[in-house]
Coordinates of C-alpha atoms in Angstrom, one line a residue:
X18 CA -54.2 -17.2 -1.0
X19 CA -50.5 -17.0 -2.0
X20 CA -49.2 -17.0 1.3
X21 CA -51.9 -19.4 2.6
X22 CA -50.4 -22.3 0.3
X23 CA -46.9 -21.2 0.7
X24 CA -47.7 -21.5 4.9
X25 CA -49.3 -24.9 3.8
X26 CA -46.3 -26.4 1.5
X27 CA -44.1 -25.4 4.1
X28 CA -45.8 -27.2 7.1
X29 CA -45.8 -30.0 5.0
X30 CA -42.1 -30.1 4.5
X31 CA -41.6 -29.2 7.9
X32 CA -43.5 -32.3 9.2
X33 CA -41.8 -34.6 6.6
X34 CA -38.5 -33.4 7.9
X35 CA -38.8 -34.4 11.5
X36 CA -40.0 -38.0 10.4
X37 CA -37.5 -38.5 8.3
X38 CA -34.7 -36.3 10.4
X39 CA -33.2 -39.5 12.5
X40 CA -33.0 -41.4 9.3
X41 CA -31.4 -39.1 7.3
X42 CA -28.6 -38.4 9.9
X43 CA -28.2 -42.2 11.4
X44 CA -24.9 -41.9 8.8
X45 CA -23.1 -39.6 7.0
X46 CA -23.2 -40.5 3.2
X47 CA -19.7 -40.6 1.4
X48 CA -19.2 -40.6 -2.4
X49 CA -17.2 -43.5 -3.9
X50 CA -13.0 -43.3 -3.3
X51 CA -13.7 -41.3 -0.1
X52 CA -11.2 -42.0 3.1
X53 CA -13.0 -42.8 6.6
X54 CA -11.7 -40.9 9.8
X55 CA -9.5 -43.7 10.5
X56 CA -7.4 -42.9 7.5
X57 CA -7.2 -39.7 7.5
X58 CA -4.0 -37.2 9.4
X59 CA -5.4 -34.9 12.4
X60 CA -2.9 -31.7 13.0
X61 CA -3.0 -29.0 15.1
X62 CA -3.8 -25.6 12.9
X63 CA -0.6 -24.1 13.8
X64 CA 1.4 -27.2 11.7
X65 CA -0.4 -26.3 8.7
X66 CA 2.4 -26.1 6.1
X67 CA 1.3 -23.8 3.0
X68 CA 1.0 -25.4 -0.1
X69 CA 0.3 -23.3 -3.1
X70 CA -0.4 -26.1 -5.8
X71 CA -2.7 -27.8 -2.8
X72 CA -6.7 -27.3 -2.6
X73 CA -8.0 -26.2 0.6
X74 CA -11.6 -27.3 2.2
X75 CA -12.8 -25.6 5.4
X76 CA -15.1 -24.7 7.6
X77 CA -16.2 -21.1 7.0
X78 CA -17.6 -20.8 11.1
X79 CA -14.5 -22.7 12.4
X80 CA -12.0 -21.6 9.8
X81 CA -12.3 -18.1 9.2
X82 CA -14.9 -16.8 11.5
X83 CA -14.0 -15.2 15.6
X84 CA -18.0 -15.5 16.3
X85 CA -18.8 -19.2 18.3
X86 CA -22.5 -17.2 17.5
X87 CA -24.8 -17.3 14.3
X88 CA -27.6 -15.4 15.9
X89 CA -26.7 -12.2 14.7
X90 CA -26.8 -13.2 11.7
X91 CA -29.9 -14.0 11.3
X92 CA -31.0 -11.2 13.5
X93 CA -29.7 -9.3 10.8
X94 CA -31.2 -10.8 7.9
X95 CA -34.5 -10.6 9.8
X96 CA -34.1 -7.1 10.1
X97 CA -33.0 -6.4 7.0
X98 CA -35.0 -9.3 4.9
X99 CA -38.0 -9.0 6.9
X100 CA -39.6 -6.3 9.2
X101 CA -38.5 -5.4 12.7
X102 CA -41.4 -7.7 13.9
X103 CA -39.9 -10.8 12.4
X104 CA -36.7 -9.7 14.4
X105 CA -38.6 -9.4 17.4
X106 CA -39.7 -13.0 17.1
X107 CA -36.4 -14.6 17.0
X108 CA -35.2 -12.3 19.9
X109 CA -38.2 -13.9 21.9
X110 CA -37.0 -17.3 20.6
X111 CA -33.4 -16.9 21.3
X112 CA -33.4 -18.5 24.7
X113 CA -34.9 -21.7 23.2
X114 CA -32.5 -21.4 20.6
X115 CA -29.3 -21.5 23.4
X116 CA -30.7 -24.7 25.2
X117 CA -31.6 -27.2 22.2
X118 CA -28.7 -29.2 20.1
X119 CA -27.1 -26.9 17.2
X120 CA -29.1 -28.6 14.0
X121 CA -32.4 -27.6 15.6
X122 CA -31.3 -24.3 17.0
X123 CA -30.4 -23.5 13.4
X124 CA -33.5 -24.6 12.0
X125 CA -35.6 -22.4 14.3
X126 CA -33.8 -19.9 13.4
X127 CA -33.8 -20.4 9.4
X128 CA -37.9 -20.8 9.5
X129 CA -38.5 -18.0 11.6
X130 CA -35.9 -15.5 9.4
X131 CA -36.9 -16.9 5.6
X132 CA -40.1 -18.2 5.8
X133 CA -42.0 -15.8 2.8
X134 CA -38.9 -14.0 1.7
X135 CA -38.6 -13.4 -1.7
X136 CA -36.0 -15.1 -3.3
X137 CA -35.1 -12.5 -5.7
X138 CA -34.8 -9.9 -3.6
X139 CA -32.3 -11.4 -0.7
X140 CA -30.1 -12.3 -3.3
X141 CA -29.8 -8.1 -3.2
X142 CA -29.5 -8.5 0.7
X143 CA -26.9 -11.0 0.6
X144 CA -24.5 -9.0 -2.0
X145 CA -24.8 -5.6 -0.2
X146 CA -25.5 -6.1 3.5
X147 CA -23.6 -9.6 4.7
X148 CA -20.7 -9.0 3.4
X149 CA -19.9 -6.2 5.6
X150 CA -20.6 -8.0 8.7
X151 CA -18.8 -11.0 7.9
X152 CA -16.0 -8.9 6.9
X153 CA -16.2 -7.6 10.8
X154 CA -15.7 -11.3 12.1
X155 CA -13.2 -12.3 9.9
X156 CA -10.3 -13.4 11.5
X157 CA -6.8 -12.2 10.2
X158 CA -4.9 -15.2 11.2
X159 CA -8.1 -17.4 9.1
X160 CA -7.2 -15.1 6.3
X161 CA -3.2 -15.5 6.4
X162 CA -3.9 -19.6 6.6
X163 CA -6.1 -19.7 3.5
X164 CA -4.1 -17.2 1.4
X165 CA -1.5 -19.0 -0.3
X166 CA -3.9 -21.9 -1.5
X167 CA -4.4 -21.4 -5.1
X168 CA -7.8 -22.9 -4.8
X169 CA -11.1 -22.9 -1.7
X170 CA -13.7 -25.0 -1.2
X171 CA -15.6 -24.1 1.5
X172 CA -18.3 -25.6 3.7
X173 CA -20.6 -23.8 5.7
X174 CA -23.7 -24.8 8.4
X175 CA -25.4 -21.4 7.4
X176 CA -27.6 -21.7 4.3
X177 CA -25.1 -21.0 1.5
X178 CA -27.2 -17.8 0.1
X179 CA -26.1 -16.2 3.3
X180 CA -22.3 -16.7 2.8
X181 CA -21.9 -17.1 -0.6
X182 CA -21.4 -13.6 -2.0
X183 CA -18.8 -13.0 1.2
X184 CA -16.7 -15.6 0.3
X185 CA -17.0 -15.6 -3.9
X186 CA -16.3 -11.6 -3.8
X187 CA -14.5 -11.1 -1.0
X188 CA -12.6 -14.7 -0.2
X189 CA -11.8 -16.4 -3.6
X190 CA -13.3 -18.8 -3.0
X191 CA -14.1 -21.1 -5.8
X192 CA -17.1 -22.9 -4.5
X193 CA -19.6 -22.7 -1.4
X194 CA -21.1 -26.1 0.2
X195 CA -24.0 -25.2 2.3
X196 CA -28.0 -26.1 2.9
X197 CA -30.1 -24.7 0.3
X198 CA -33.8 -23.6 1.6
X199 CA -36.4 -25.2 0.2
X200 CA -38.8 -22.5 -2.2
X201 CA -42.2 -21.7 -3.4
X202 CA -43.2 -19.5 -6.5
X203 CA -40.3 -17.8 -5.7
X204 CA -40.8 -17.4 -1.9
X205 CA -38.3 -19.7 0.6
X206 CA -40.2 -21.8 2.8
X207 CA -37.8 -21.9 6.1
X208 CA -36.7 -24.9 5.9
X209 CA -33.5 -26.9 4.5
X210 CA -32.8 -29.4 2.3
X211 CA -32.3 -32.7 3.6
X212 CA -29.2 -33.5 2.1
X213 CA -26.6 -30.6 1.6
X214 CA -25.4 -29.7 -1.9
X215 CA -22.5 -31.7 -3.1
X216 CA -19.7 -30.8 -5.0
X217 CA -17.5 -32.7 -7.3
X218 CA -13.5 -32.2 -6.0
X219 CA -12.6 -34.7 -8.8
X220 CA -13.8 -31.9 -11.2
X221 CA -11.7 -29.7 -9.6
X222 CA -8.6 -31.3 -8.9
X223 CA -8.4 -34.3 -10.9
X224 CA -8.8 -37.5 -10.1
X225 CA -4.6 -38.2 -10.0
X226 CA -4.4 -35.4 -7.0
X227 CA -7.7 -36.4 -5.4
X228 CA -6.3 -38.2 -2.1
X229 CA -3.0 -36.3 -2.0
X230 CA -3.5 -32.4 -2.9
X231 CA -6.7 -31.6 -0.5
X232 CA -6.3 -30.3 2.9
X233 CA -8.8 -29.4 5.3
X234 CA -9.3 -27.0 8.4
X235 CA -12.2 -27.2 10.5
X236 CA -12.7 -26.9 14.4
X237 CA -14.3 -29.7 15.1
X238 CA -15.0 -33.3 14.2
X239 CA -18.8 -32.6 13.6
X240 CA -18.1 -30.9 10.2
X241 CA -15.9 -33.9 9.0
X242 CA -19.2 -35.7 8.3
X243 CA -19.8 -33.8 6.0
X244 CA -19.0 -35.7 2.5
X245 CA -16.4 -32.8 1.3
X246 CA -14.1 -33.2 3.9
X247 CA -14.1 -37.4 3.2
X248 CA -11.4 -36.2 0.5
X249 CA -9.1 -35.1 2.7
X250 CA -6.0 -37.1 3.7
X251 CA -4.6 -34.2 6.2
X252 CA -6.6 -32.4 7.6
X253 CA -6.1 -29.6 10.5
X254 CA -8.2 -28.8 13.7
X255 CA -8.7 -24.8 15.0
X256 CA -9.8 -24.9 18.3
X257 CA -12.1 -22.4 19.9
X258 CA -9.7 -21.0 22.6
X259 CA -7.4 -20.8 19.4
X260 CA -9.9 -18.6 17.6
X261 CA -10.8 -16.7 20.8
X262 CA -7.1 -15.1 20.1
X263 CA -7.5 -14.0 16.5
X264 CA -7.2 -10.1 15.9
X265 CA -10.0 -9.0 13.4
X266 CA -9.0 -8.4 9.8
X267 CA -7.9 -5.1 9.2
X268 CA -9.5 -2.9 6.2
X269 CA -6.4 -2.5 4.6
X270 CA -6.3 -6.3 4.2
X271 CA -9.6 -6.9 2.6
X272 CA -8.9 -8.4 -0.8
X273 CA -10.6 -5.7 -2.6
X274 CA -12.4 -2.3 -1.1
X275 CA -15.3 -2.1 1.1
X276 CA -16.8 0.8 -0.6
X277 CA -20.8 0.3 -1.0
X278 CA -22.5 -1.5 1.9
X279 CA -26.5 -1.3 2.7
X280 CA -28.0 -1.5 6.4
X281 CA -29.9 0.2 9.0
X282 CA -27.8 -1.6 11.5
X283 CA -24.6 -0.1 12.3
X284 CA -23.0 -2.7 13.9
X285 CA -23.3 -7.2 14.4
X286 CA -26.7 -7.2 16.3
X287 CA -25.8 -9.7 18.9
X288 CA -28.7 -10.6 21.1
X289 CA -27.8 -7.6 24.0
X290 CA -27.4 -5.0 21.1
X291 CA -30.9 -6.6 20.3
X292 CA -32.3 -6.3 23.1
X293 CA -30.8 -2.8 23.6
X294 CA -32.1 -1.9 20.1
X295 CA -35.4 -2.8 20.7
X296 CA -36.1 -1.3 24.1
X297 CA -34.6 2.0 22.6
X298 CA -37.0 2.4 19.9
X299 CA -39.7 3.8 21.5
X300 CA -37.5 6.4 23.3
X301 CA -35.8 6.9 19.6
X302 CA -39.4 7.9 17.9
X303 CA -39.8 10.3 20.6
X304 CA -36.4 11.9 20.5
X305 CA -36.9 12.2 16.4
X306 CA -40.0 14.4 17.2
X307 CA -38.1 16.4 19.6
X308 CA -35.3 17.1 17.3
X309 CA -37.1 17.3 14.5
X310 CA -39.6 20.3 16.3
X311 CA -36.3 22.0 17.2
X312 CA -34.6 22.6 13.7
X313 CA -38.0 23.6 12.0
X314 CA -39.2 25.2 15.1
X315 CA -36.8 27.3 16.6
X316 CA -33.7 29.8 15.1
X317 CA -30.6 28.2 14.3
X318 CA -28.7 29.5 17.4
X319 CA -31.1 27.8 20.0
X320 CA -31.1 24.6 18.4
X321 CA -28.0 24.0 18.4
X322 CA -27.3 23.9 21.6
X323 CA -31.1 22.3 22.2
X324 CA -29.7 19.3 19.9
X325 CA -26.4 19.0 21.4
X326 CA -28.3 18.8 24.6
X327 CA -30.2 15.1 23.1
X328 CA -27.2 13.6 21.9
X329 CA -27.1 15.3 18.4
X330 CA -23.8 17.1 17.4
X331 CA -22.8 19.5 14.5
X332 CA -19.7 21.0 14.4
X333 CA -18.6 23.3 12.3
X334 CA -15.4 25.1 11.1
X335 CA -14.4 27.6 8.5
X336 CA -10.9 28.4 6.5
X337 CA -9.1 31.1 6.9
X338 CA -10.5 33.0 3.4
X339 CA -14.2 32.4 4.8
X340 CA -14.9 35.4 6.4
X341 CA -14.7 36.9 2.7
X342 CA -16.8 34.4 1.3
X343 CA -20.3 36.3 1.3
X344 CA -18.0 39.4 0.3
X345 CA -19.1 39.9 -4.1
X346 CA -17.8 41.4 -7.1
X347 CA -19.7 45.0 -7.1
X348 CA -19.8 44.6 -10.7
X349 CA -21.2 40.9 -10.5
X350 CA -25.5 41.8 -10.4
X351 CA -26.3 38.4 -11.7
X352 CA -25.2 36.3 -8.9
X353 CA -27.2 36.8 -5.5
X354 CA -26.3 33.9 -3.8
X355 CA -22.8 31.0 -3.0
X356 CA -22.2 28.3 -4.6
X357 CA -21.4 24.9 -1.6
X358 CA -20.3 22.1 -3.6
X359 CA -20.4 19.0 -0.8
X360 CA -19.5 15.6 -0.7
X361 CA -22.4 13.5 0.2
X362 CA -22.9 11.0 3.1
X363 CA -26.6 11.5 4.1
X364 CA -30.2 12.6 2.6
X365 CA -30.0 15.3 5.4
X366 CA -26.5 17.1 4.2
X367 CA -27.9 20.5 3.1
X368 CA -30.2 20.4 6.2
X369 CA -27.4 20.6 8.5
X370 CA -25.0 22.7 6.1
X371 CA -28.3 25.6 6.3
X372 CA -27.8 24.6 10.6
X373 CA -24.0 25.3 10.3
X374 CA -24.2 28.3 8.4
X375 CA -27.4 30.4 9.7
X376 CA -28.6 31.0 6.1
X377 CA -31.2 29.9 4.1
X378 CA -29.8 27.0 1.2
X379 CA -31.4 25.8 -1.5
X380 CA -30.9 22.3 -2.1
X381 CA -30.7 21.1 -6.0
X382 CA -29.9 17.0 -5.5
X383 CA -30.8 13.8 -8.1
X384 CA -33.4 11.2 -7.9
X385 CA -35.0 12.5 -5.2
X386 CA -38.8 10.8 -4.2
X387 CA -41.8 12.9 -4.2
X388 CA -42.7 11.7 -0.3
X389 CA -38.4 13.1 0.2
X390 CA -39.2 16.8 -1.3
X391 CA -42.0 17.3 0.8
X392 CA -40.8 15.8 3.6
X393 CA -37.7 18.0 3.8
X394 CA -37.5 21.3 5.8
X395 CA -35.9 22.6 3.7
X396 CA -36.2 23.9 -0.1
X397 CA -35.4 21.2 -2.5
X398 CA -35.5 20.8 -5.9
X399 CA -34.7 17.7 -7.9
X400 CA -32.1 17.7 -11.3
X401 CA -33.4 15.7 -14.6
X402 CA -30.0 14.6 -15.4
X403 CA -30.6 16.9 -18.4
X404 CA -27.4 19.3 -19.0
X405 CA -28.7 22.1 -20.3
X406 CA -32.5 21.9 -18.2
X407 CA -29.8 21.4 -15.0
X408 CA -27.9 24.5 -15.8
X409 CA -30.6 26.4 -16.5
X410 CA -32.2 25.8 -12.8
X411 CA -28.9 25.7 -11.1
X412 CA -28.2 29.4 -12.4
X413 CA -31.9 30.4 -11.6
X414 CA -31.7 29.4 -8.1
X415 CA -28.4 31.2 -7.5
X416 CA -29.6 34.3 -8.7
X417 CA -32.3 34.0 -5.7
X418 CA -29.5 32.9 -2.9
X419 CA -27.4 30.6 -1.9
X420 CA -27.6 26.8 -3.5
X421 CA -25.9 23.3 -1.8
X422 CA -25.0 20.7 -4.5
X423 CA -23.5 17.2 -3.9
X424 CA -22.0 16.2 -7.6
X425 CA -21.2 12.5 -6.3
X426 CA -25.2 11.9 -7.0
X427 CA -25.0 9.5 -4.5
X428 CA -24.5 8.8 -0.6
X429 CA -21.5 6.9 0.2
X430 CA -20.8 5.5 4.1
X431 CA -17.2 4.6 3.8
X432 CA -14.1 6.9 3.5
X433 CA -14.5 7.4 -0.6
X434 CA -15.9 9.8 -2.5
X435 CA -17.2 9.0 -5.8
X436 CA -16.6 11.0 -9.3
X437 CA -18.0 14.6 -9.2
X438 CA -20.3 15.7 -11.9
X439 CA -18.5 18.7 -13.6
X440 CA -21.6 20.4 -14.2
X441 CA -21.0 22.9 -11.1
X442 CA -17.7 24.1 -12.3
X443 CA -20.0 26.7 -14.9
X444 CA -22.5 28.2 -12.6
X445 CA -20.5 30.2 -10.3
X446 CA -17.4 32.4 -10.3
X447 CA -16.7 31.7 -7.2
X448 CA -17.2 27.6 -5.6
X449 CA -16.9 26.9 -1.8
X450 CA -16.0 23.4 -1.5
X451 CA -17.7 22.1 2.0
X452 CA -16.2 18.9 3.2
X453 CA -19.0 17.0 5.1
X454 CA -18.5 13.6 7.3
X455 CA -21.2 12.1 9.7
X456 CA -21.2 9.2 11.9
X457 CA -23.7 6.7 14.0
X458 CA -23.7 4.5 16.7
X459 CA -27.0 2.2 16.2
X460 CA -28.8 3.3 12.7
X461 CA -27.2 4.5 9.1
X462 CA -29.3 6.9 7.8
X463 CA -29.2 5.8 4.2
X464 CA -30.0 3.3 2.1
X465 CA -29.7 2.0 -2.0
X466 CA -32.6 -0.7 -1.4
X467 CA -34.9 0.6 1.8
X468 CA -37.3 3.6 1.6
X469 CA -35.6 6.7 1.5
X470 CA -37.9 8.7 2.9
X471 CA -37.2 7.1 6.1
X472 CA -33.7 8.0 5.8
X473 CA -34.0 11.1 8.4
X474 CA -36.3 9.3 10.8
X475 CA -33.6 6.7 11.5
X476 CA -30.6 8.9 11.0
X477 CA -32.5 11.1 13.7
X478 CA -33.7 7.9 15.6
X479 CA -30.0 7.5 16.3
X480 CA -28.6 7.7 20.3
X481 CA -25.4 9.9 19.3
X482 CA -25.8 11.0 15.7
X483 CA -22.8 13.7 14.8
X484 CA -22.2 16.4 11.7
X485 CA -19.1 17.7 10.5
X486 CA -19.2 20.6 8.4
X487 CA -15.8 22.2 7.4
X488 CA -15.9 25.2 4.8
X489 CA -12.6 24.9 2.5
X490 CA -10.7 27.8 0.9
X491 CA -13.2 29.0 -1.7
X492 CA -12.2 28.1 -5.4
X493 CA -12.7 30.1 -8.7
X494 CA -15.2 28.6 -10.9
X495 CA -15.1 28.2 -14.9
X496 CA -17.2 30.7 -15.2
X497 CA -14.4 33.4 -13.9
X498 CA -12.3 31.9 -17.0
X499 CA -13.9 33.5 -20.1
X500 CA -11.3 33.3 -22.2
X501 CA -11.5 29.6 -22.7
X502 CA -13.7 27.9 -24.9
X503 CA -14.3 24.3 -27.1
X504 CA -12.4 22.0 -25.9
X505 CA -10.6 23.9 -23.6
X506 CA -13.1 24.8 -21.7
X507 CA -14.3 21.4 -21.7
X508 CA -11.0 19.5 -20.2
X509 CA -10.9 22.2 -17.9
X510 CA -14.0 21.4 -16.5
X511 CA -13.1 18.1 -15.7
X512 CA -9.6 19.0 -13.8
X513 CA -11.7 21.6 -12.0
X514 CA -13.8 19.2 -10.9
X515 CA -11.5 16.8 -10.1
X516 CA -9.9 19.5 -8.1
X517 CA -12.4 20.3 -5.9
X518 CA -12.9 16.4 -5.6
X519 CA -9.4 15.9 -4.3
X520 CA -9.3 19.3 -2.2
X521 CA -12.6 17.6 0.3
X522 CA -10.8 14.0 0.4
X523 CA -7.6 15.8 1.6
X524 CA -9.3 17.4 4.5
X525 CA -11.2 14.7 4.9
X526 CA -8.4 12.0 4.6
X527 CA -10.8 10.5 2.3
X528 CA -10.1 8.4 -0.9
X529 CA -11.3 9.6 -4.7
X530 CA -12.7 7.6 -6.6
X531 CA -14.1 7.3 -10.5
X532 CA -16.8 5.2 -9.3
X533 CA -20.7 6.9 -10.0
X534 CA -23.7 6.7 -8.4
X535 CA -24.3 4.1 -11.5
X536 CA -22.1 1.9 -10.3
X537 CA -23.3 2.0 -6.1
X538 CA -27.0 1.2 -7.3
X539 CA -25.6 -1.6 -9.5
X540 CA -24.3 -3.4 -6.7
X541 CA -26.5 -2.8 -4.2
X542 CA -30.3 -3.0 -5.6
X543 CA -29.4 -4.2 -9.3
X544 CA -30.6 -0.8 -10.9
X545 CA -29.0 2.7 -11.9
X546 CA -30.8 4.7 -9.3
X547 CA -33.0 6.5 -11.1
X548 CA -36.0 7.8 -9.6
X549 CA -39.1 7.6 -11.6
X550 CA -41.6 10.1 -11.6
X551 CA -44.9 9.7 -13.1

């Protein structure tokens, strides 16, 4: 019944909207001690003089943004927002989309990607997947022009939930104009607000500086209808063929780190990688079966080469010391088994670590779901964040062989690794630090907000997924130290663990962080992570 009268308000909406749509957009409305076109300066972009004390009003699509396209945006949102069926609907539509005028084409496009999305939980979507993407466009030249003004305003065609985290977080920018999507019980409805939100620049600058301190940027005279960009008394066009020139911003110059991110998609689904996408999936569940029958079917030696064969790579490489790694103490008869402390990157690390090696591994790993343990091929055992409980399995499970641990907790895509537990550094004597790095091409294959136990169907769904596995120079563990104790003992498990940290982000040119898995899960779903068990 819920989503019957949510369909119902927003038909209603919808059919009050095209009434009233020629109306509505005869003229643009303009707030009192506005300027008309007439009065205002037009400049090339290239003129623009930068002003530090001045505010700046632009165009995020025109401004800042290479992409002429806002397809794939939405193709992503209804990928990630909705279901792969919703997607598949605004593919279909996308040629209906190219040949009707811009306000429409984005209208389509907003009802068929929000219509029944939860409100609450694509405010999630829009902190940790658009970001990234928009990131991808972002034009370094866009950047450099809107760096010096002390304060943004900016305008977008896109509803502003899409945007708005990208440019707050990311941008600096100290307020977003854009369409808000009309709601219902919490659920949007698909379609936009008549009338865009308005925003107050007298509030901002003052009325004395109102007609003198704002400039704008935009590509095209469209925008300036808009009521925000009446304020302007200069005001500076970018042209498309300008744009088309932009290099894309560089990492290194993101305001801040681009360290947690959540998608399946790897990269901008534009409407060929769509189309691509889609006509590879049913290929893709049939090459996960394949692979997946080989590692739990066959011995490790003809897999390999089996897997190599359908795209999949591991490679793997030992130090110099490793050929005395599974060499023991003869007077050491507790300890049966190694010790692989790993960095962590995927759900499927100590799969492919017990690939690369030959041997059986034990996997001990946090918050791990039920459907995950048995799903996994290999033996898994989940930690209860309880010290002495944790130490008390770890050291069991090492008596009976050899045991992988990641001590970030967490998975982390980009080249960071996050603080390492120092729990590890007592259960061994001896601590082989394995430095692991995996890449994709269409799917990631993890996630903070999806279902995890899908996490090895799409990371195996994936054309050319690739593993590498490199074995540092073994390190002596805490528990080789007996002679320290209190609070010795205790800072030195800290530095150890910090050592081992640094030791895999050096040979993977990777940096360390402090950041926890606390923190990743904070930003990305808006909880700590934990797994509850019943």
């Amino acid at each position: 019944m819920a989503s019957y009268a949510i369909l119902l308000e927003a038909l209603k909406i919808l059919c009050s909207s095209i009434i009233h749509h020629k109306e509505s957009s005869s003229t643009p409305r303009y707030l009192d001690k506005r300027l008309s076109l007439s009065q205002r300066k037009f400049e090339r972009q290239t003129s623009l003089v930068r002003k530090s004390d001045h505010i700046v009003v632009f165009t995020v699509e025109e401004a800042l943004l290479k992409s002429t396209s806002l397809f794939p945006f939405f193709m992503l949102v209804a990928f990630e927002a909705g279901t792969i069926f919703r997607g598949l609907v605004l593919l279909v539509l996308y040629p209906l989309i190219c040949v009707m005028r811009r306000d429409w084409g984005l209208k389509i496009m907003v009802m068929v990607t929000f219509f029944g999305i939860n409100k609450e939980s694509f405010y999630k979507i829009g902190r940790s997947v658009m970001p990234k993407f928009f990131l991808e466009e972002t034009g370094e030249e866009g950047v450099e022009g809107l760096k010096t003004f002390k304060r943004k305003v900016a305008f977008t065609h896109m509803p502003r939930v899409m945007v708005e985290s990208f440019l707050v977080d990311y941008m600096d920018v100290e307020h977003v104009v854009g369409s808000e999507i009309k709601e219902f019980h919490g659920y949007y409805l698909g379609v936009l607000e008549e009338n865009i939100g308005e925003v107050d620049l007298e509030k901002i600058v003052g009325e004395k500086d109102m007609n003198s301190k704002v400039i704008g940027i935009c590509g095209s005279r469209s925008s300036l209808h808009n009521h925000v960009f009446s304020t302007c008394k200069e005001i500076h066009v970018i042209t498309r063929a300008e744009r088309r020139t932009w290099t894309t911003l560089s990492k290194e110059k993101y305001t801040k780190p681009l360290i947690f991110h959540d998608s399946r998609l790897v990269s901008k689904p534009t409407a060929l990688l769509a189309i691509s996408t889609f006509m590879w999936l049913p290929f893709a569940f049939l090459l996960f079966v394949f692979r997946t029958t080989c590692y739990i079917l066959l011995p490790a030696k003809v897999a390999r080469p089996l897997l190599s064969f359908s795209g999949f790579r591991v490679l793997f490489s030992e130090a110099k010391d490793s050929s005395n790694m599974t060499e023991r103490n003869p007077h050491d008869y507790r300890r049966k088994g190694l010790l692989y402390v790993c960095n962590h990157r995927t759900l499927c690390d100590p799969v492919y670590l017990k690939l690369a090696l030959d041997k059986d591994v034990t996997a001990l790993t946090y918050s791990l779901s039920k459907m995950s343990e048995i799903m996994s091929p290999i033996k898994t055992v989940r930690l209860t964040r309880q010290r002495e409980q944790d130490a008390s399995m770890m050291k069991k499970f090492l008596s009976e062989g050899n045991v992988a641990v990641c001590p970030e907790g967490t998975t982390c895509r980009e080249p960071y690794l996050l603080r390492f537990s120092p729990l590890f550094v007592e259960m061994s004597e001896v601590i082989v630090p394995v430095a692991l790095d995996s890449s994709f091409t269409m799917f990631y294959g993890n996630t903070a907000s999806g279902y995890k136990f899908l996490d090895p169907l799409f990371f195996l769904m994936d054309p050319h997924p690739s593993y590498t596995i490199r074995l540092l120079e073994k390190v002596k563990g805490l528990a080789s130290c007996q002679y320290l104790n209190g609070e010795a003992a205790k800072a030195s498990m800290f530095e150890l663990a910090n050592h081992v940290q640094a030791e895999i982000g050096h040979a993977l040119g990777f940096e360390c962080t402090k950041l926890t898995r606390k923190d990743k899960y904070l930003i990305l779903a808006g909880n700590d992570g934990t797994v509850k068990h019943k």
